[in-house]
C-alpha cells in the first residue's frame, strides 16, 4: 500500500471551528485535488479513510467537516443541525468555500484541478458550490438529490454525477425527477445511477446507535458506488505526473 501523509486542519466556518482531515499522496509535485463531504452526522474515521484512499490513488484529498468537530450519534440531534443547513444555501456554500480555501492553500494542490465528492449533506454542499459557479472539474454525490434556487444550476461548469438507492425514502422518485429536471433545464452534463434495493446512506457501514427509518447499509452497492466515484474521477480528473 502506498504511504500517504495525513494531518488535521482546523479552520472557521458557519461560526464553528471545523476539524478537517487532509491526506497527501507521495511525491512533491502538485496533484489534482478532491474535496470529500461527509453525511449529516459529520466526519468520522470511515470518511477520513475515503480521503486516505484517494490520496493512495494520487490525489490531494480533504475530508471536510460540517459540524464543528462533532459526529452526531443521536439522529434527532443530527437532524436539528442538518435540516436548517439544507434549507439555507448560503450557509452551506459558506461551509464549502471555507473547506475549498483550505484545500487550495495546500502547496501540493493544483488549484486548477479540483473535484468535489459528497455524501448526503456533504453532497448538497458540493452541489451548491457548483451552483455558486465554482470552477470544479466534476461533482459527484450520493444521496444528495437536492434542488437549488431557480436558475442557479446554469452556473454549474462541470459534469455532475449522482447516485441514489431505489428504496431511499428521503430521496424518493419525485425528488429524483425534480433534480434531473433542474440539471437538464440548465444544460448540465449530468448522470444518475439508481442502486436497486438500496436505502438511504447505503454506502456507510452499520453504526452502533439507532438510525433513522429508511437508512441501511448495502455492502455490494457500497462497493459499487465507491468504484463508480473512483472511475468518475479517473475520467474527469485523471492523475498525471
Short mmCIF file of C-alpha atoms in Angstrom, two decimals:
data_model
loop_
_atom_site.label_atom_id
_atom_site.label_comp_id
_atom_site.label_asym_id
_atom_site.label_seq_id
_atom_site.Cartn_x
_atom_site.Cartn_y
_atom_site.Cartn_z
CA UNK A 1 0.00 0.00 0.00
CA UNK A 2 1.28 3.44 -0.91
CA UNK A 3 2.17 5.56 2.08
CA UNK A 4 0.26 8.81 2.40
CA UNK A 5 0.75 11.75 4.73
CA UNK A 6 -2.23 12.95 6.74
CA UNK A 7 -2.87 15.84 9.07
CA UNK A 8 -5.73 17.52 10.85
CA UNK A 9 -6.65 21.02 9.68
CA UNK A 10 -8.72 23.47 11.70
CA UNK A 11 -10.49 26.39 10.08
CA UNK A 12 -13.51 28.61 10.77
CA UNK A 13 -16.89 28.17 9.05
CA UNK A 14 -20.54 28.71 9.99
CA UNK A 15 -19.49 30.20 13.34
CA UNK A 16 -17.69 26.98 14.30
CA UNK A 17 -14.15 25.65 14.30
CA UNK A 18 -14.17 22.93 11.69
CA UNK A 19 -11.78 19.99 12.02
CA UNK A 20 -10.96 18.56 8.62
CA UNK A 21 -8.69 15.73 7.50
CA UNK A 22 -6.11 16.33 4.78
CA UNK A 23 -4.41 13.42 3.00
CA UNK A 24 -1.42 13.93 0.70
CA UNK A 25 -0.05 11.47 -1.86
CA UNK A 26 3.59 10.51 -2.11
CA UNK A 27 5.88 12.84 -4.02
CA UNK A 28 6.49 16.55 -4.02
CA UNK A 29 4.70 17.92 -7.07
CA UNK A 30 1.24 19.36 -7.42
CA UNK A 31 -1.60 16.91 -7.85
CA UNK A 32 -5.32 17.12 -8.65
CA UNK A 33 -7.39 17.51 -5.51
CA UNK A 34 -10.72 16.28 -4.20
CA UNK A 35 -13.00 17.76 -1.55
CA UNK A 36 -14.81 14.94 0.26
CA UNK A 37 -18.01 15.89 2.04
CA UNK A 38 -19.48 13.75 4.85
CA UNK A 39 -23.01 12.71 5.70
CA UNK A 40 -25.13 14.86 8.02
CA UNK A 41 -23.82 13.08 11.11
CA UNK A 42 -20.42 14.61 10.44
CA UNK A 43 -16.87 13.50 9.89
CA UNK A 44 -15.74 10.15 11.30
CA UNK A 45 -12.91 7.69 10.65
CA UNK A 46 -14.78 5.98 7.83
CA UNK A 47 -14.95 9.24 5.88
CA UNK A 48 -11.37 10.11 6.74
CA UNK A 49 -10.37 6.82 5.15
CA UNK A 50 -12.13 7.89 1.97
CA UNK A 51 -9.67 10.77 1.74
CA UNK A 52 -6.74 8.47 2.54
CA UNK A 53 -7.78 6.06 -0.22
CA UNK A 54 -7.96 8.89 -2.74
CA UNK A 55 -4.50 10.03 -1.67
CA UNK A 56 -3.25 6.49 -2.32
CA UNK A 57 -4.57 6.95 -5.87
CA UNK A 58 -2.52 10.13 -6.25
CA UNK A 59 -4.97 12.87 -5.26
CA UNK A 60 -4.66 15.54 -2.61
CA UNK A 61 -7.84 14.85 -0.66
CA UNK A 62 -9.57 16.73 2.11
CA UNK A 63 -12.45 15.26 4.08
CA UNK A 64 -14.12 18.40 5.32
CA UNK A 65 -16.12 18.98 8.49
CA UNK A 66 -19.68 20.26 8.69
CA UNK A 67 -20.44 20.10 12.43
CA UNK A 68 -17.55 21.77 14.20
CA UNK A 69 -15.70 18.56 15.03
CA UNK A 70 -18.79 16.64 16.13
CA UNK A 71 -20.10 13.35 14.82
CA UNK A 72 -23.72 13.03 15.95
CA UNK A 73 -24.84 9.69 17.34
CA UNK A 74 -28.37 10.96 18.09
CA UNK A 75 -30.41 11.13 14.85
CA UNK A 76 -32.64 13.88 16.24
CA UNK A 77 -29.63 15.99 17.13
CA UNK A 78 -28.24 15.41 13.66
CA UNK A 79 -31.49 16.48 12.03
CA UNK A 80 -31.66 19.59 14.21
CA UNK A 81 -28.31 20.58 12.71
CA UNK A 82 -28.77 19.33 9.15
CA UNK A 83 -32.30 20.47 8.28
CA UNK A 84 -31.68 24.21 8.82
CA UNK A 85 -28.40 23.91 6.93
CA UNK A 86 -30.02 22.25 3.93
CA UNK A 87 -32.68 24.97 3.89
CA UNK A 88 -30.06 27.73 3.65
CA UNK A 89 -27.91 27.54 0.50
CA UNK A 90 -25.78 30.48 1.56
CA UNK A 91 -24.80 28.78 4.82
CA UNK A 92 -23.81 25.53 3.19
CA UNK A 93 -21.96 27.36 0.44
CA UNK A 94 -20.01 29.13 3.17
CA UNK A 95 -19.04 25.78 4.69
CA UNK A 96 -17.97 24.52 1.28
CA UNK A 97 -15.99 27.63 0.39
CA UNK A 98 -14.14 27.55 3.71
CA UNK A 99 -13.05 23.97 3.09
CA UNK A 100 -12.17 24.73 -0.52
CA UNK A 101 -9.95 27.62 0.61
CA UNK A 102 -8.02 25.25 2.88
CA UNK A 103 -7.60 22.73 0.07
CA UNK A 104 -6.46 25.37 -2.40
CA UNK A 105 -3.95 26.73 0.11
CA UNK A 106 -2.20 23.35 0.33
CA UNK A 107 1.02 23.62 -1.74
CA UNK A 108 0.53 20.12 -3.21
CA UNK A 109 -2.88 21.09 -4.66
CA UNK A 110 -3.19 22.02 -8.31
CA UNK A 111 -5.76 24.82 -7.91
CA UNK A 112 -6.98 24.38 -11.48
CA UNK A 113 -7.82 20.68 -10.99
CA UNK A 114 -10.26 20.22 -8.13
CA UNK A 115 -13.31 17.96 -7.80
CA UNK A 116 -15.99 17.79 -5.12
CA UNK A 117 -17.43 14.47 -3.93
CA UNK A 118 -20.04 14.38 -1.21
CA UNK A 119 -22.50 12.15 0.63
CA UNK A 120 -25.84 13.38 1.96
CA UNK A 121 -25.35 16.85 3.42
CA UNK A 122 -21.76 16.87 2.14
CA UNK A 123 -23.10 16.17 -1.34
CA UNK A 124 -25.55 19.04 -1.06
CA UNK A 125 -22.60 21.29 -0.22
CA UNK A 126 -20.73 20.06 -3.30
CA UNK A 127 -23.73 20.82 -5.48
CA UNK A 128 -24.15 24.29 -4.01
CA UNK A 129 -20.51 25.06 -4.78
CA UNK A 130 -21.34 24.19 -8.38
CA UNK A 131 -24.47 26.34 -8.34
CA UNK A 132 -22.31 29.15 -6.99
CA UNK A 133 -20.15 28.97 -10.09
CA UNK A 134 -17.04 27.44 -8.53
CA UNK A 135 -14.59 26.12 -11.12
CA UNK A 136 -14.63 22.38 -10.44
CA UNK A 137 -13.68 19.55 -12.79
CA UNK A 138 -16.53 17.29 -11.65
CA UNK A 139 -19.12 16.97 -8.88
CA UNK A 140 -20.03 13.52 -7.61
CA UNK A 141 -22.69 12.93 -4.96
CA UNK A 142 -24.54 10.06 -3.34
CA UNK A 143 -27.90 10.52 -1.58
CA UNK A 144 -27.88 14.26 -2.27
CA UNK A 145 -30.54 14.93 -4.88
CA UNK A 146 -31.08 18.46 -3.61
CA UNK A 147 -32.50 21.14 -5.87
CA UNK A 148 -31.26 24.72 -5.83
CA UNK A 149 -32.66 28.17 -6.22
CA UNK A 150 -34.26 28.88 -9.61
CA UNK A 151 -31.79 29.41 -12.42
CA UNK A 152 -28.62 28.84 -10.41
CA UNK A 153 -27.90 25.37 -11.79
CA UNK A 154 -26.95 27.11 -15.04
CA UNK A 155 -23.80 28.27 -13.24
CA UNK A 156 -22.53 24.69 -12.86
CA UNK A 157 -19.41 24.46 -15.02
CA UNK A 158 -18.62 20.75 -14.88
CA UNK A 159 -20.20 17.30 -15.19
CA UNK A 160 -22.44 16.16 -12.33
CA UNK A 161 -22.77 12.51 -11.31
CA UNK A 162 -25.35 11.46 -8.72
CA UNK A 163 -26.14 8.13 -7.11
CA UNK A 164 -29.17 7.13 -5.05
CA UNK A 165 -30.77 4.00 -3.64
CA UNK A 166 -34.00 2.93 -5.33
CA UNK A 167 -35.71 2.49 -1.95
CA UNK A 168 -34.42 5.70 -0.37
CA UNK A 169 -37.49 7.34 1.24
CA UNK A 170 -35.57 10.58 1.83
CA UNK A 171 -34.74 10.90 -1.88
CA UNK A 172 -37.86 9.37 -3.48
CA UNK A 173 -38.62 9.23 -7.22
CA UNK A 174 -40.30 12.66 -7.15
CA UNK A 175 -37.10 14.16 -5.75
CA UNK A 176 -35.06 12.39 -8.40
CA UNK A 177 -37.31 13.81 -11.10
CA UNK A 178 -37.07 17.35 -9.72
CA UNK A 179 -33.29 17.15 -9.55
CA UNK A 180 -32.80 15.71 -13.02
CA UNK A 181 -35.25 18.25 -14.48
CA UNK A 182 -33.22 21.04 -12.88
CA UNK A 183 -29.98 19.68 -14.34
CA UNK A 184 -31.50 19.08 -17.77
CA UNK A 185 -33.11 22.51 -17.97
CA UNK A 186 -29.79 24.11 -17.03
CA UNK A 187 -27.90 22.24 -19.75
CA UNK A 188 -25.68 20.44 -17.26
CA UNK A 189 -23.76 17.30 -18.28
CA UNK A 190 -25.42 15.00 -15.73
CA UNK A 191 -25.70 11.31 -14.92
CA UNK A 192 -27.88 9.47 -12.42
CA UNK A 193 -27.24 5.95 -11.12
CA UNK A 194 -30.00 4.22 -9.15
CA UNK A 195 -28.79 1.34 -6.98
CA UNK A 196 -31.57 -1.23 -6.88
CA UNK A 197 -32.92 -2.17 -3.47
CA UNK A 198 -30.72 0.28 -1.56
CA UNK A 199 -31.92 2.59 1.21
CA UNK A 200 -30.61 5.99 2.27
CA UNK A 201 -26.95 6.04 3.36
CA UNK A 202 -26.50 2.57 1.85
CA UNK A 203 -22.81 3.36 1.42
CA UNK A 204 -21.99 3.74 5.14
CA UNK A 205 -21.22 0.66 7.28
CA UNK A 206 -23.52 -0.03 10.23
CA UNK A 207 -23.16 2.25 13.24
CA UNK A 208 -23.58 1.35 16.89
CA UNK A 209 -26.56 3.56 17.57
CA UNK A 210 -30.15 3.99 16.49
CA UNK A 211 -30.54 5.15 12.91
CA UNK A 212 -33.43 6.82 11.17
CA UNK A 213 -36.07 4.75 9.36
CA UNK A 214 -35.20 4.21 5.73
CA UNK A 215 -31.46 4.14 6.43
CA UNK A 216 -29.49 0.94 5.87
CA UNK A 217 -26.18 -0.43 4.68
CA UNK A 218 -25.93 -2.33 1.39
CA UNK A 219 -22.36 -3.67 1.16
CA UNK A 220 -22.49 -4.67 -2.51
CA UNK A 221 -23.83 -1.33 -3.66
CA UNK A 222 -21.46 0.48 -1.30
CA UNK A 223 -18.53 -1.14 -3.12
CA UNK A 224 -20.08 -0.42 -6.50
CA UNK A 225 -20.75 3.21 -5.64
CA UNK A 226 -17.16 3.73 -4.49
CA UNK A 227 -15.88 2.19 -7.74
CA UNK A 228 -18.21 4.50 -9.65
CA UNK A 229 -16.77 7.52 -7.82
CA UNK A 230 -13.18 6.42 -8.47
CA UNK A 231 -13.97 5.84 -12.16
CA UNK A 232 -15.64 9.24 -12.36
CA UNK A 233 -12.51 10.90 -11.02
CA UNK A 234 -10.32 8.89 -13.39
CA UNK A 235 -12.42 10.14 -16.30
CA UNK A 236 -12.82 13.80 -15.33
CA UNK A 237 -9.78 14.41 -13.12
CA UNK A 238 -7.04 11.94 -14.05
CA UNK A 239 -3.83 11.86 -12.04
CA UNK A 240 -0.91 12.78 -14.28
CA UNK A 241 2.70 13.34 -13.35
#
